PDB file of C-alpha atoms in Angstrom:
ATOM      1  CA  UNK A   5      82.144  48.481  89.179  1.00  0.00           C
ATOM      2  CA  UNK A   6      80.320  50.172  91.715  1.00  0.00           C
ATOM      3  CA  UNK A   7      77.829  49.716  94.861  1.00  0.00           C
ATOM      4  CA  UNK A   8      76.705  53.118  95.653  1.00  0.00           C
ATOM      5  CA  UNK A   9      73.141  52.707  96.462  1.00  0.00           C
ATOM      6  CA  UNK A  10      72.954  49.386  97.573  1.00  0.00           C
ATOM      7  CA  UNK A  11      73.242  47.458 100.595  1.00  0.00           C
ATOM      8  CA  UNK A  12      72.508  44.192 102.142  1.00  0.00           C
ATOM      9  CA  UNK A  13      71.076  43.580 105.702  1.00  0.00           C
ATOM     10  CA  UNK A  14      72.854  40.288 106.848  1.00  0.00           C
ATOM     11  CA  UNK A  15      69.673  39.872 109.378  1.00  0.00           C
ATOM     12  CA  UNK A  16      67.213  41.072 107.067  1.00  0.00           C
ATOM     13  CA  UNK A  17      67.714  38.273 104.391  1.00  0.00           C
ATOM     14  CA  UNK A  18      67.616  41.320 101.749  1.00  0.00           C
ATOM     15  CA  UNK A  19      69.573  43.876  99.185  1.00  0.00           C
ATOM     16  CA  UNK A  20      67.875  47.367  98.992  1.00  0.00           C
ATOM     17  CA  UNK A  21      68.522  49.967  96.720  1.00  0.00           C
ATOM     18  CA  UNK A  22      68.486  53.862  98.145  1.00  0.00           C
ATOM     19  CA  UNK A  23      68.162  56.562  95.742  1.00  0.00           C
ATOM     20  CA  UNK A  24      68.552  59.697  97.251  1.00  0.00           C
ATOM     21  CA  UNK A  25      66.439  60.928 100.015  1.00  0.00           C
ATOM     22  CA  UNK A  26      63.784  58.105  99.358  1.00  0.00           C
ATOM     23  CA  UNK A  27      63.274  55.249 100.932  1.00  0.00           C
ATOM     24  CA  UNK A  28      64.696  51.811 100.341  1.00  0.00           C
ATOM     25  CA  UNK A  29      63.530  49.152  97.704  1.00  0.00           C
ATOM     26  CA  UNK A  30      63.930  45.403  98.334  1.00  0.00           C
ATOM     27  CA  UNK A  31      65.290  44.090  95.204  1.00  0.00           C
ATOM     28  CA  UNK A  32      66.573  40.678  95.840  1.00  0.00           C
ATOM     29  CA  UNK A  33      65.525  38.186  98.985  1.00  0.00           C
ATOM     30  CA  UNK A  34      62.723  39.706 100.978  1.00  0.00           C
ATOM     31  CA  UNK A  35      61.468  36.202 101.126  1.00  0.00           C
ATOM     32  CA  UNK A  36      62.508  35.146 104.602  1.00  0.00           C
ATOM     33  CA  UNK A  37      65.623  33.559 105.292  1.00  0.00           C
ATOM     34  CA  UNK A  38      66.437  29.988 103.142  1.00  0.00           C
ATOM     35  CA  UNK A  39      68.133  28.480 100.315  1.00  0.00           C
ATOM     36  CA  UNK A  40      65.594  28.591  97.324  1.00  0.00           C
ATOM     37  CA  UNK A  41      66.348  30.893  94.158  1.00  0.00           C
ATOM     38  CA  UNK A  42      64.007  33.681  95.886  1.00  0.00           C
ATOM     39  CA  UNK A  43      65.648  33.614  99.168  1.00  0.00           C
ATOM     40  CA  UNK A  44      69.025  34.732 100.823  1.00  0.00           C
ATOM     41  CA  UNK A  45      70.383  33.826 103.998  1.00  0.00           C
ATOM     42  CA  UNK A  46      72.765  35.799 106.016  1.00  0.00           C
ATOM     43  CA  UNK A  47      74.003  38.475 102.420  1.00  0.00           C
ATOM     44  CA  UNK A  48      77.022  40.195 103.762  1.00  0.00           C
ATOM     45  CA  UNK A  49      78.217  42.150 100.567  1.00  0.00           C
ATOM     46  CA  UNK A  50      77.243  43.255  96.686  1.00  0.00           C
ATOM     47  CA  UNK A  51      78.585  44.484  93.592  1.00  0.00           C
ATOM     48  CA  UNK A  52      76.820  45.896  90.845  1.00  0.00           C
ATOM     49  CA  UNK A  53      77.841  44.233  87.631  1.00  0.00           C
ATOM     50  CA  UNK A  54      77.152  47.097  84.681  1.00  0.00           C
ATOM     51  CA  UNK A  55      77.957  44.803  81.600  1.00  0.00           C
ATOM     52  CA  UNK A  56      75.027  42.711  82.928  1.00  0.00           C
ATOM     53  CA  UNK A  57      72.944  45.499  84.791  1.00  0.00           C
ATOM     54  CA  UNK A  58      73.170  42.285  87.722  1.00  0.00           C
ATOM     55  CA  UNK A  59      73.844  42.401  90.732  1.00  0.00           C
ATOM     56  CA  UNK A  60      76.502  40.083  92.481  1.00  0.00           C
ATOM     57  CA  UNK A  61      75.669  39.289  96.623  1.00  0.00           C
ATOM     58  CA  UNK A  62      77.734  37.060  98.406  1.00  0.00           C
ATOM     59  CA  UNK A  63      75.281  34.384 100.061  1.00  0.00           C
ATOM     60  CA  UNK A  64      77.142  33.739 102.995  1.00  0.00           C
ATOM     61  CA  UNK A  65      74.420  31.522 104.975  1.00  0.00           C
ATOM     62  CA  UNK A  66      73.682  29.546 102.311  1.00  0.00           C
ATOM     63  CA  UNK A  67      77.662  29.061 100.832  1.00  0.00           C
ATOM     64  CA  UNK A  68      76.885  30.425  97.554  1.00  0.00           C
ATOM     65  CA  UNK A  69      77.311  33.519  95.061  1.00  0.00           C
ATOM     66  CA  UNK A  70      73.838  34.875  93.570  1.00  0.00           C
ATOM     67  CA  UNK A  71      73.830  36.800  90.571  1.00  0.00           C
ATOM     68  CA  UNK A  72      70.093  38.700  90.182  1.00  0.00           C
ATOM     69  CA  UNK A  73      68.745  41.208  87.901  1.00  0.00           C
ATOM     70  CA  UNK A  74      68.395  44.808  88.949  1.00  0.00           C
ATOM     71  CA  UNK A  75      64.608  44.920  87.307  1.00  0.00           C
ATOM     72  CA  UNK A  76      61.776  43.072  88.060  1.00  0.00           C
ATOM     73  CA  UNK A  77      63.519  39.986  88.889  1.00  0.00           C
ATOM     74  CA  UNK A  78      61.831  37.644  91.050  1.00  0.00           C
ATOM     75  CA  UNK A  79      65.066  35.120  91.815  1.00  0.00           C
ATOM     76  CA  UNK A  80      68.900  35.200  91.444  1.00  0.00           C
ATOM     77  CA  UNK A  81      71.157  32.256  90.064  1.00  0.00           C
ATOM     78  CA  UNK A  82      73.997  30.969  91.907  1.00  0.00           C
ATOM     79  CA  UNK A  83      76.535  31.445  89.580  1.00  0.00           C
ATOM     80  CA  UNK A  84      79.471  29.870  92.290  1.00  0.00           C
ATOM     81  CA  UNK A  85      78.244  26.791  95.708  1.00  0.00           C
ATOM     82  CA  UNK A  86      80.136  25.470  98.526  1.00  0.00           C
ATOM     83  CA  UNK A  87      82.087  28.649  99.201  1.00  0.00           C
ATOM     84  CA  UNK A  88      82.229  30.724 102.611  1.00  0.00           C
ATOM     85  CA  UNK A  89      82.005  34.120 100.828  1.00  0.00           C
ATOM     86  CA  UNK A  90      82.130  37.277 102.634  1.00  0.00           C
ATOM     87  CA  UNK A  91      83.251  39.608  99.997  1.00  0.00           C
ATOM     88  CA  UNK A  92      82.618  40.450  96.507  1.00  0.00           C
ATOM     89  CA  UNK A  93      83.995  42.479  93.676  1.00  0.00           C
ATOM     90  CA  UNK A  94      83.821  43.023  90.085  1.00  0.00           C
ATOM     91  CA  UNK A  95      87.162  44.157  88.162  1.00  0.00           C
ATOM     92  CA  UNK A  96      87.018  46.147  84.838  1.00  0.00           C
ATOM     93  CA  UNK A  97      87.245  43.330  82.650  1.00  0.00           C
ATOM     94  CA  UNK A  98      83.754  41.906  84.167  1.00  0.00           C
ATOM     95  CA  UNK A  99      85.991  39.482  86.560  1.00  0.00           C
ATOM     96  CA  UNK A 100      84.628  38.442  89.627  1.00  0.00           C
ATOM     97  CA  UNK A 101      86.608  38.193  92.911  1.00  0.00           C
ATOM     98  CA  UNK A 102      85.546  36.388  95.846  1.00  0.00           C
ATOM     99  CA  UNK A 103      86.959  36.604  99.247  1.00  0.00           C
ATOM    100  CA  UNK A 104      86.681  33.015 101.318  1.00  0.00           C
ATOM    101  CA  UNK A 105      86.756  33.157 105.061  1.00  0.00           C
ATOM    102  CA  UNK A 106      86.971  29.703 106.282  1.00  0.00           C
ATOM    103  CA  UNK A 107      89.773  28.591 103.034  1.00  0.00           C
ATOM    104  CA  UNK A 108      91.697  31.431 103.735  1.00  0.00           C
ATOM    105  CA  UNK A 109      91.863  33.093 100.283  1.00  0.00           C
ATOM    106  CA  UNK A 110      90.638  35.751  97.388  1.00  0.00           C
ATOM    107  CA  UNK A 111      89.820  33.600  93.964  1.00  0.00           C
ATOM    108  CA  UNK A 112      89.288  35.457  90.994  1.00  0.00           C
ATOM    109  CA  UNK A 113      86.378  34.227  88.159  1.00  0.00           C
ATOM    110  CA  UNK A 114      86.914  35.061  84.816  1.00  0.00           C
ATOM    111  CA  UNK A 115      83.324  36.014  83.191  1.00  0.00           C
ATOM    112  CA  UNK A 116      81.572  32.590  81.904  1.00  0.00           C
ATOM    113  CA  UNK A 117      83.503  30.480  84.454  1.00  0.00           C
ATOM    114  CA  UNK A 118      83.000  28.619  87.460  1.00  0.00           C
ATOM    115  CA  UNK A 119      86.299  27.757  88.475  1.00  0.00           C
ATOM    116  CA  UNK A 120      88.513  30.125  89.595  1.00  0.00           C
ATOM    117  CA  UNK A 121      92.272  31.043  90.326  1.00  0.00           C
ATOM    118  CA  UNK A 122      93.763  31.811  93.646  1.00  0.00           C
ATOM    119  CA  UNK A 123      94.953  35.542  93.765  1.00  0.00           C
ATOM    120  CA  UNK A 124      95.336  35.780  97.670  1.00  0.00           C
ATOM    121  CA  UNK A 125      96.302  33.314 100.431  1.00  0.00           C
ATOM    122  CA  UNK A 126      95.833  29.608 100.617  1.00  0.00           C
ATOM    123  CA  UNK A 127      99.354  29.540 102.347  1.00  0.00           C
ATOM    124  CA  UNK A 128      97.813  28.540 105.807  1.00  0.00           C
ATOM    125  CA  UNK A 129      97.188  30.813 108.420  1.00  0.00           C
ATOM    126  CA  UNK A 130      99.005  33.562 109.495  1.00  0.00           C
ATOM    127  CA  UNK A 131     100.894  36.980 109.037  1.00  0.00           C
ATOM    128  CA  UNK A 132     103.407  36.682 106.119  1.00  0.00           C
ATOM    129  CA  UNK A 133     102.985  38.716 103.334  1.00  0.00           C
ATOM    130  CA  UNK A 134     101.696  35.510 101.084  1.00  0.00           C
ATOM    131  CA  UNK A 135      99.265  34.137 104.139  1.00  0.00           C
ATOM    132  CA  UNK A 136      95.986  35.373 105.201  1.00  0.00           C
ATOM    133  CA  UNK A 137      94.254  35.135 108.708  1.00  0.00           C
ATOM    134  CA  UNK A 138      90.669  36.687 109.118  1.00  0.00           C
ATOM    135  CA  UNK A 139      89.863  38.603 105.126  1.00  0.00           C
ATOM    136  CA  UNK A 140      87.261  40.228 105.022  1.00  0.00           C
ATOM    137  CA  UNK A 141      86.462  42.445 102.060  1.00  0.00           C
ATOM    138  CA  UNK A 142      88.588  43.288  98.732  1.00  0.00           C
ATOM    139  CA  UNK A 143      89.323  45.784  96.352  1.00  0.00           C
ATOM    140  CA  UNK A 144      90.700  45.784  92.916  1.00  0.00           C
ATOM    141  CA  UNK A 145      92.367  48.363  91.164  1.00  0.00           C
ATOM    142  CA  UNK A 146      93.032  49.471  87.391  1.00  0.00           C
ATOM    143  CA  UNK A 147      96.025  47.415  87.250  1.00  0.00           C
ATOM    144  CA  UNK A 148      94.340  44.676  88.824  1.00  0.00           C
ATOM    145  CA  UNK A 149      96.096  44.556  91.828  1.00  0.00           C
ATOM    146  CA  UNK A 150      94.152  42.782  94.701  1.00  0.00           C
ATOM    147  CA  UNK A 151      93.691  44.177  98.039  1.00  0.00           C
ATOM    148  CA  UNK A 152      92.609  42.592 101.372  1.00  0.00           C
ATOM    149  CA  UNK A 153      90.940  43.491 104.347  1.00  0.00           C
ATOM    150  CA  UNK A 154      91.667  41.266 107.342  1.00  0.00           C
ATOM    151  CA  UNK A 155      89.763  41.720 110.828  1.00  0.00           C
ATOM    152  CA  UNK A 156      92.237  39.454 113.070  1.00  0.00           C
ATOM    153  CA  UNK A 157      95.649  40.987 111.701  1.00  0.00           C
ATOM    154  CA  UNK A 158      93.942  44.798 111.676  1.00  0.00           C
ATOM    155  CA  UNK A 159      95.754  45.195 108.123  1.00  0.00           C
ATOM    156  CA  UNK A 160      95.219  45.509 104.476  1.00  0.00           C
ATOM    157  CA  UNK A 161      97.629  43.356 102.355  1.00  0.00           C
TER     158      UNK A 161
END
């Protein structure tokens, strides 16, 4: 999955889309900062989900992952609540990976599901190779190994 193109302005309550050498399109939030389906607060990252021609944004004021269409759509649908995302990526088998700040760990979301499976941390805080500290973003690769960012430990596990 990809994000070329897209961003999202934590203090701007929006995702744009840039083609190239135009100017920017809001295409979800736009609405002000809040929790209603039209409305992000605080969006600090976004995947493009292909299957679903969606994309994923990681609602991190309002604790919640938004899925919303790429065309014409006028609201997303939180598709996962009371998590502190900061990070979101889409494998190629359509799974969804979700990096939590404050729990200290990367779950992955099989397509369909709500629940998901711990993939990284949730071994307290710190610096062994099983723990996590500050992660940030993710990454996963073709074989579906997972890879962190974390701010406080300046590493990528």
């Amino acid at each position: 999955m990809e994000t070329k193109g897209y961003t999202v302005a934590g203090g701007n309550e929006k995702g744009r889309r840039f083609h190239q050498l135009r100017v920017g399109k809001v295409i979800a939030g736009g609405n002000d900062s809040g929790s209603a389906a039209d409305q992000l607060s605080f969006p600090n990252d976004v995947v493009l989900d292909e299957e679903d021609d969606s994309l994923i944004i990681a609602d991190s004021g309002n604790r919640r992952v938004v899925r919303w269409a790429r065309r014409n759509a006028t609201s997303g649908t939180t598709i996962i609540s009371d998590i502190d995302c900061i990070g979101v990526v889409v494998d190629g088998s359509g799974a969804l990976y979700v990096v939590d700040r404050i729990r200290l760990e990367v779950k992955k979301y099989r397509k369909g599901y709500t629940m998901g499976t711990i993939v990284a941390g949730r071994n307290g805080k710190g610096e062994a190779f099983n723990q996590l500290s500050s992660p940030a973003y993710a990454f996963v690769d073709q074989n579906h190994s997972v890879y962190v960012s974390e701010w406080d430990d300046h590493r990528v596990t």
